[in-house]
Coordinates of C-alpha atoms in Angstrom, one line a residue:
X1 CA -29.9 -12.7 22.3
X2 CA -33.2 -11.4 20.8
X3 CA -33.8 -9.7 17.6
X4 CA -35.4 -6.9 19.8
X5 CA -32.4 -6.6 22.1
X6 CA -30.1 -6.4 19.6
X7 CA -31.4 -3.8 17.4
X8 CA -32.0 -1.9 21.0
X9 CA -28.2 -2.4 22.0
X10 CA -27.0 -1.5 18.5
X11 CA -29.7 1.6 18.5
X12 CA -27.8 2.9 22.4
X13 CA -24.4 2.3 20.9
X14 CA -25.4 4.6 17.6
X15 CA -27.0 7.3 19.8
X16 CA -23.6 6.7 21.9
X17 CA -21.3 7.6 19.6
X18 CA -23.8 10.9 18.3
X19 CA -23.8 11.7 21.4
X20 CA -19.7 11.9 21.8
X21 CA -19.5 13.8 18.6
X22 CA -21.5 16.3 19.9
X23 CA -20.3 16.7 23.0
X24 CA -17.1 17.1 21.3
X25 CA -18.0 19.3 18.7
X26 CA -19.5 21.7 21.2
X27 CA -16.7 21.1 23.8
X28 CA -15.6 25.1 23.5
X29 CA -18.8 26.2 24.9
X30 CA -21.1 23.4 25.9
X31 CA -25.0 23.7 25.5
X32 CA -26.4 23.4 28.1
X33 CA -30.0 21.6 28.1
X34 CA -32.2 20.4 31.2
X35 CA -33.5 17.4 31.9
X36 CA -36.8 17.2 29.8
X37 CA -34.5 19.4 26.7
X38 CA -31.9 16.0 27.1
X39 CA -34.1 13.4 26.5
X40 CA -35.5 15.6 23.5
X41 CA -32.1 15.3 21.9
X42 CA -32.2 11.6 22.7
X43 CA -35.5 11.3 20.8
X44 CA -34.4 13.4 17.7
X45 CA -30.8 11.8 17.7
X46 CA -33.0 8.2 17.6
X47 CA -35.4 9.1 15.4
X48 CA -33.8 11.6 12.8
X49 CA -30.4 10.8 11.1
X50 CA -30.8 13.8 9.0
X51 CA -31.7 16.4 12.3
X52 CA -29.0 14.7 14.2
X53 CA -26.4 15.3 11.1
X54 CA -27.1 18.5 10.6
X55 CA -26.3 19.7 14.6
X56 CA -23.0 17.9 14.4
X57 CA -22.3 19.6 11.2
X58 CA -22.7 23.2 12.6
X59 CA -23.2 23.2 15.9
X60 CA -23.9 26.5 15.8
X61 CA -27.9 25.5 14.1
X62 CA -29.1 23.9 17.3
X63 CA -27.2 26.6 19.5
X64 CA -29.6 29.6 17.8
X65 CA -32.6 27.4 18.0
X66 CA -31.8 26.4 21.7
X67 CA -30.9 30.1 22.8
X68 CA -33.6 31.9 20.5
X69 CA -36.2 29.8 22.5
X70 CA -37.7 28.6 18.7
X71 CA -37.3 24.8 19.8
X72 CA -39.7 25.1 22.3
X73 CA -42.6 27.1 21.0
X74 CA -44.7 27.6 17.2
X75 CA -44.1 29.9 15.2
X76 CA -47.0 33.2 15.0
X77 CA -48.0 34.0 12.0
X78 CA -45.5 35.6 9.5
X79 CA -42.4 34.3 11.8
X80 CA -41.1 31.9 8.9
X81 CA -40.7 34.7 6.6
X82 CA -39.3 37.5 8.9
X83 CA -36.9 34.4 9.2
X84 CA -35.9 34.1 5.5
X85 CA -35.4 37.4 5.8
X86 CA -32.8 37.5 8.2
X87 CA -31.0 34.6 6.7
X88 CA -31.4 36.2 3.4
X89 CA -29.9 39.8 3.7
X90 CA -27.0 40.0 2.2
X91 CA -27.7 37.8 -1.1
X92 CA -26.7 39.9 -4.0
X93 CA -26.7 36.8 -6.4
X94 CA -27.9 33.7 -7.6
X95 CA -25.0 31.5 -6.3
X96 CA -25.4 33.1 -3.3
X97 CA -29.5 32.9 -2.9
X98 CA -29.2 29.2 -3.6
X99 CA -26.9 28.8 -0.4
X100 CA -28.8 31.0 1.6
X101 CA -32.1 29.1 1.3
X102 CA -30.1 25.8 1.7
X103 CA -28.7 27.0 4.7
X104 CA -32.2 28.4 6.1
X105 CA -33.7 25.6 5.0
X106 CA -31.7 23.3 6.9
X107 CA -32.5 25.1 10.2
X108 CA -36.1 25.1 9.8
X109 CA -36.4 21.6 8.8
X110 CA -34.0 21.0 12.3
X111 CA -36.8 23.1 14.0
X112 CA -39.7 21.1 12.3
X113 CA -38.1 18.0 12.8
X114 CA -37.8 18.5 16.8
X115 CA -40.8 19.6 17.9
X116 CA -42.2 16.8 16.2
X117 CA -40.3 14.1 17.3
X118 CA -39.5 15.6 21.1
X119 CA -43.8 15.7 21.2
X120 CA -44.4 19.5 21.3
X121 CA -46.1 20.0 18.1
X122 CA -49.2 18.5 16.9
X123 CA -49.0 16.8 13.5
X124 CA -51.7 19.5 12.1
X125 CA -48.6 22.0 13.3
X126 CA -45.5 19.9 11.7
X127 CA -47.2 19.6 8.2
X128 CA -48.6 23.7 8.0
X129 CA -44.9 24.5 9.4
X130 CA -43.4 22.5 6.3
X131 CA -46.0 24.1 4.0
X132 CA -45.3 27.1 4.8
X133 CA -41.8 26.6 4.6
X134 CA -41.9 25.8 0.8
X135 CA -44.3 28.5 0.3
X136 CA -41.8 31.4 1.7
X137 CA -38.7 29.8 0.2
X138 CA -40.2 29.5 -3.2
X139 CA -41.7 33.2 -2.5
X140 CA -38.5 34.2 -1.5
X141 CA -36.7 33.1 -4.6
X142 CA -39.2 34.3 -6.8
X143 CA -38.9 37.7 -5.8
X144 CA -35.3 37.7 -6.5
X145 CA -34.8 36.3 -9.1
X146 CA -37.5 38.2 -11.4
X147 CA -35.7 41.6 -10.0
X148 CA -32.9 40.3 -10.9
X149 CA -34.3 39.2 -14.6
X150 CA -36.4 42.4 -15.1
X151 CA -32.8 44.2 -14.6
X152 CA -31.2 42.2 -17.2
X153 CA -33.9 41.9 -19.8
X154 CA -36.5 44.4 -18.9
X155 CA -40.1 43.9 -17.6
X156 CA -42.9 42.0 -19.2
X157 CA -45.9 44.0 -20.1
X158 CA -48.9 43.3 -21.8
X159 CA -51.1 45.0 -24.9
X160 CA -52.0 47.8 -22.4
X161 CA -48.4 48.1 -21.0
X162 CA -49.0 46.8 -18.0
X163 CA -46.3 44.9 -16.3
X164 CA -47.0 41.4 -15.6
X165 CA -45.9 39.0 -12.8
X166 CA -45.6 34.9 -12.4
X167 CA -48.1 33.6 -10.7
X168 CA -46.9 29.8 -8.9
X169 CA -49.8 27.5 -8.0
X170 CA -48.8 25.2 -5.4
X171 CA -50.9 21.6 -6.2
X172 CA -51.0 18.1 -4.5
X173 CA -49.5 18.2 -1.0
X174 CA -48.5 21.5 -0.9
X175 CA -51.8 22.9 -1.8
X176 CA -53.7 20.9 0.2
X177 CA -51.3 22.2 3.5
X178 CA -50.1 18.3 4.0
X179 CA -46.2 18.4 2.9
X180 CA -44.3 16.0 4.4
X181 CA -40.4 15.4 5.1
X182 CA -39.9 14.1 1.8
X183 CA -42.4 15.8 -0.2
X184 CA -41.3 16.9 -3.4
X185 CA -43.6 20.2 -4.7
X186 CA -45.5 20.3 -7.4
X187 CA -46.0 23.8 -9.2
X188 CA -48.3 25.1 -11.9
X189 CA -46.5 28.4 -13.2
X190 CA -49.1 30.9 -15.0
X191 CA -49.1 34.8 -15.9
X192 CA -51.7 37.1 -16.5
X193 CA -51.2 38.0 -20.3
X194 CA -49.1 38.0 -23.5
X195 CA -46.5 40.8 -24.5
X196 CA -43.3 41.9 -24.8
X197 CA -40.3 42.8 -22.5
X198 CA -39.3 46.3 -22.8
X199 CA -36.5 45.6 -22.6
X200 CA -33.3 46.9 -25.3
X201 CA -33.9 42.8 -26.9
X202 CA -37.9 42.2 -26.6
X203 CA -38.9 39.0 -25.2
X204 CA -42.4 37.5 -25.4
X205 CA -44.2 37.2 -21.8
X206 CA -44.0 33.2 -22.8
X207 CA -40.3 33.7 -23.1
X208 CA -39.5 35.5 -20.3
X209 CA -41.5 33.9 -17.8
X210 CA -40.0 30.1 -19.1
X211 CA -36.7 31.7 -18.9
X212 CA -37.6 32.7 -15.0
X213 CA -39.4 29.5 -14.2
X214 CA -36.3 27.4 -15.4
X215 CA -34.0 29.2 -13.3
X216 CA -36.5 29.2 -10.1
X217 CA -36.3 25.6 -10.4
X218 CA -32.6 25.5 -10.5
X219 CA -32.2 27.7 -7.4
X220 CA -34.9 25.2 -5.2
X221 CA -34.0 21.3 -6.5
X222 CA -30.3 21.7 -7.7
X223 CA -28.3 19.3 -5.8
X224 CA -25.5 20.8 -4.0
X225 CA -23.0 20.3 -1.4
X226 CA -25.6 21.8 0.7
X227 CA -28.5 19.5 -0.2
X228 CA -31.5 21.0 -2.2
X229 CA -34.1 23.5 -0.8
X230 CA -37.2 21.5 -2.3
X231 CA -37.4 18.8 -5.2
X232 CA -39.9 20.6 -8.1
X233 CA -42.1 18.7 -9.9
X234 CA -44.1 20.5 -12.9
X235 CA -45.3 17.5 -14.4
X236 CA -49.0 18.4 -13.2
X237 CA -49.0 21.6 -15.7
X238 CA -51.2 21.6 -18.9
X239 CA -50.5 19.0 -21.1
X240 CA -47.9 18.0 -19.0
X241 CA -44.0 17.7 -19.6
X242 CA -45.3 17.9 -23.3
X243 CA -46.7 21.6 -22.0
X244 CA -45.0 25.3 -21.8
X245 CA -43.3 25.6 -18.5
X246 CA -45.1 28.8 -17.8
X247 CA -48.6 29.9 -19.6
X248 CA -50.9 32.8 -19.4
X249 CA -54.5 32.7 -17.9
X250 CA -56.2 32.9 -20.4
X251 CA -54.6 29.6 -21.9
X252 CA -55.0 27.7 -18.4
X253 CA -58.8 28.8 -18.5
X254 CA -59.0 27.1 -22.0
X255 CA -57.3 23.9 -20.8
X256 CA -59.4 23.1 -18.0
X257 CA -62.5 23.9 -19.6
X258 CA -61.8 21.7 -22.8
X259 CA -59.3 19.7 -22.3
X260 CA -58.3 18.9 -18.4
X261 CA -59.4 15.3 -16.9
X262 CA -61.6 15.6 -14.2
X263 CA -59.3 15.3 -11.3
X264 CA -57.7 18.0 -12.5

């Protein structure tokens, strides 16, 4: 017996036995798929451990992408975040944020992961689809977790008592559009100007934007039971890991115009 024949035979008896445990995990109420849609699932099951995983684990994933029609057609525009939204209602806290995007993730990366290996997206489709996907969970989490920070500690303002808000550059991959499956992300975080909370215990801007960047980061790479939502990487800010976390413009401006290297 070949090489070829027997990584072929031991390939069918894999997809075999994925195939059984998903017949029998949706045994109460079967999907039902046509031809074309079967040899799909044959292709993802092949091809994807992780897509193939994930169905078995909750059936229910590939039953709301099968019966919502999203397998089989791209997103518009704005459809990945009316998603999030959805999946993100009823989060109240941060425990509960961090499953949330772990769960949505998991279906979108399902979705992704499908069309691309069953041939119905192009690759310029997959790796905008997993941009974007980074792009509205980080947006997503940002916008939760500084309400729920300017609640606790009060809102950062500058000299003229405006409030001020974290800006997050997306860089390598992610801001070129070209994530991939395993891309991590790598982030810049930057904020308009100094100042204070005004809050009852004043914070410096530096303070309170570090404070929110640290637990952004938590929320998206944490390992969990459920996986991670994205791996962050900030090792591309000013200065590097020897760098604030979070710095204002006008301290980015004087980096790259004295100090930065040129590919930066």
């Amino acid at each position: 017996m070949s090489t070829d024949q027997s990584l072929a035979e031991a390939l069918d008896a894999r997809i075999d036995t994925l195939w059984r445990s998903f017949l029998k995990a949706t045994a109460e109420a079967p999907l039902l798929f046509d031809v074309s849609q079967l040899e799909a699932l044959r292709r993802v099951f092949e091809g994807s451990d992780y897509a193939a995983q994930s169905c078995l684990r909750d059936p229910s994933l590939l039953r709301a992408l099968h019966d919502e029609g999203d397998l089989y057609r791209p997103y518009e525009l704005g459809e990945l975040t009316r998603q999030s939204e959805i999946h993100l209602a009823t989060v109240r806290d941060e425990t509960a944020l961090g499953c949330a995007l772990r769960c949505f993730r998991r279906r979108e990366m399902v979705r992704i992961i499908w069309r691309d290996l069953a041939g119905w997206a192009s690759l310029a489709e997959t790796l905008e689809d997993l941009s974007e996907l980074a792009d509205v969970c980080i947006l997503q989490a940002l916008t939760r977790l500084m309400a729920w920070q300017t609640k606790d500690l009060g809102s950062p303002r500058n000299a003229a008592g405006e409030p001020q808000q974290l800006v997050v550059l997306g860089m390598g991959k992610l801001g070129a559009r070209e994530l991939n499956l395993s891309s991590d992300v790598d982030l810049i975080f930057a904020y308009p100007d100094g100042g204070w909370t005004d809050g009852s215990r004043r914070l410096s801007n530096e303070q309170f934007f570090i404070r929110l960047c640290q637990r952004l980061i938590q929320v998206l790479g944490a390992q969990t039971a459920e996986g991670f939502v994205f791996r962050v990487d900030t090792r591309l800010r000013p200065f590097g890991e020897a760098g604030p976390l979070a710095v204002s413009f006008a301290f980015l401006e004087d980096y790259y115009q004295s100090q930065a290297r040129e590919w930066e």
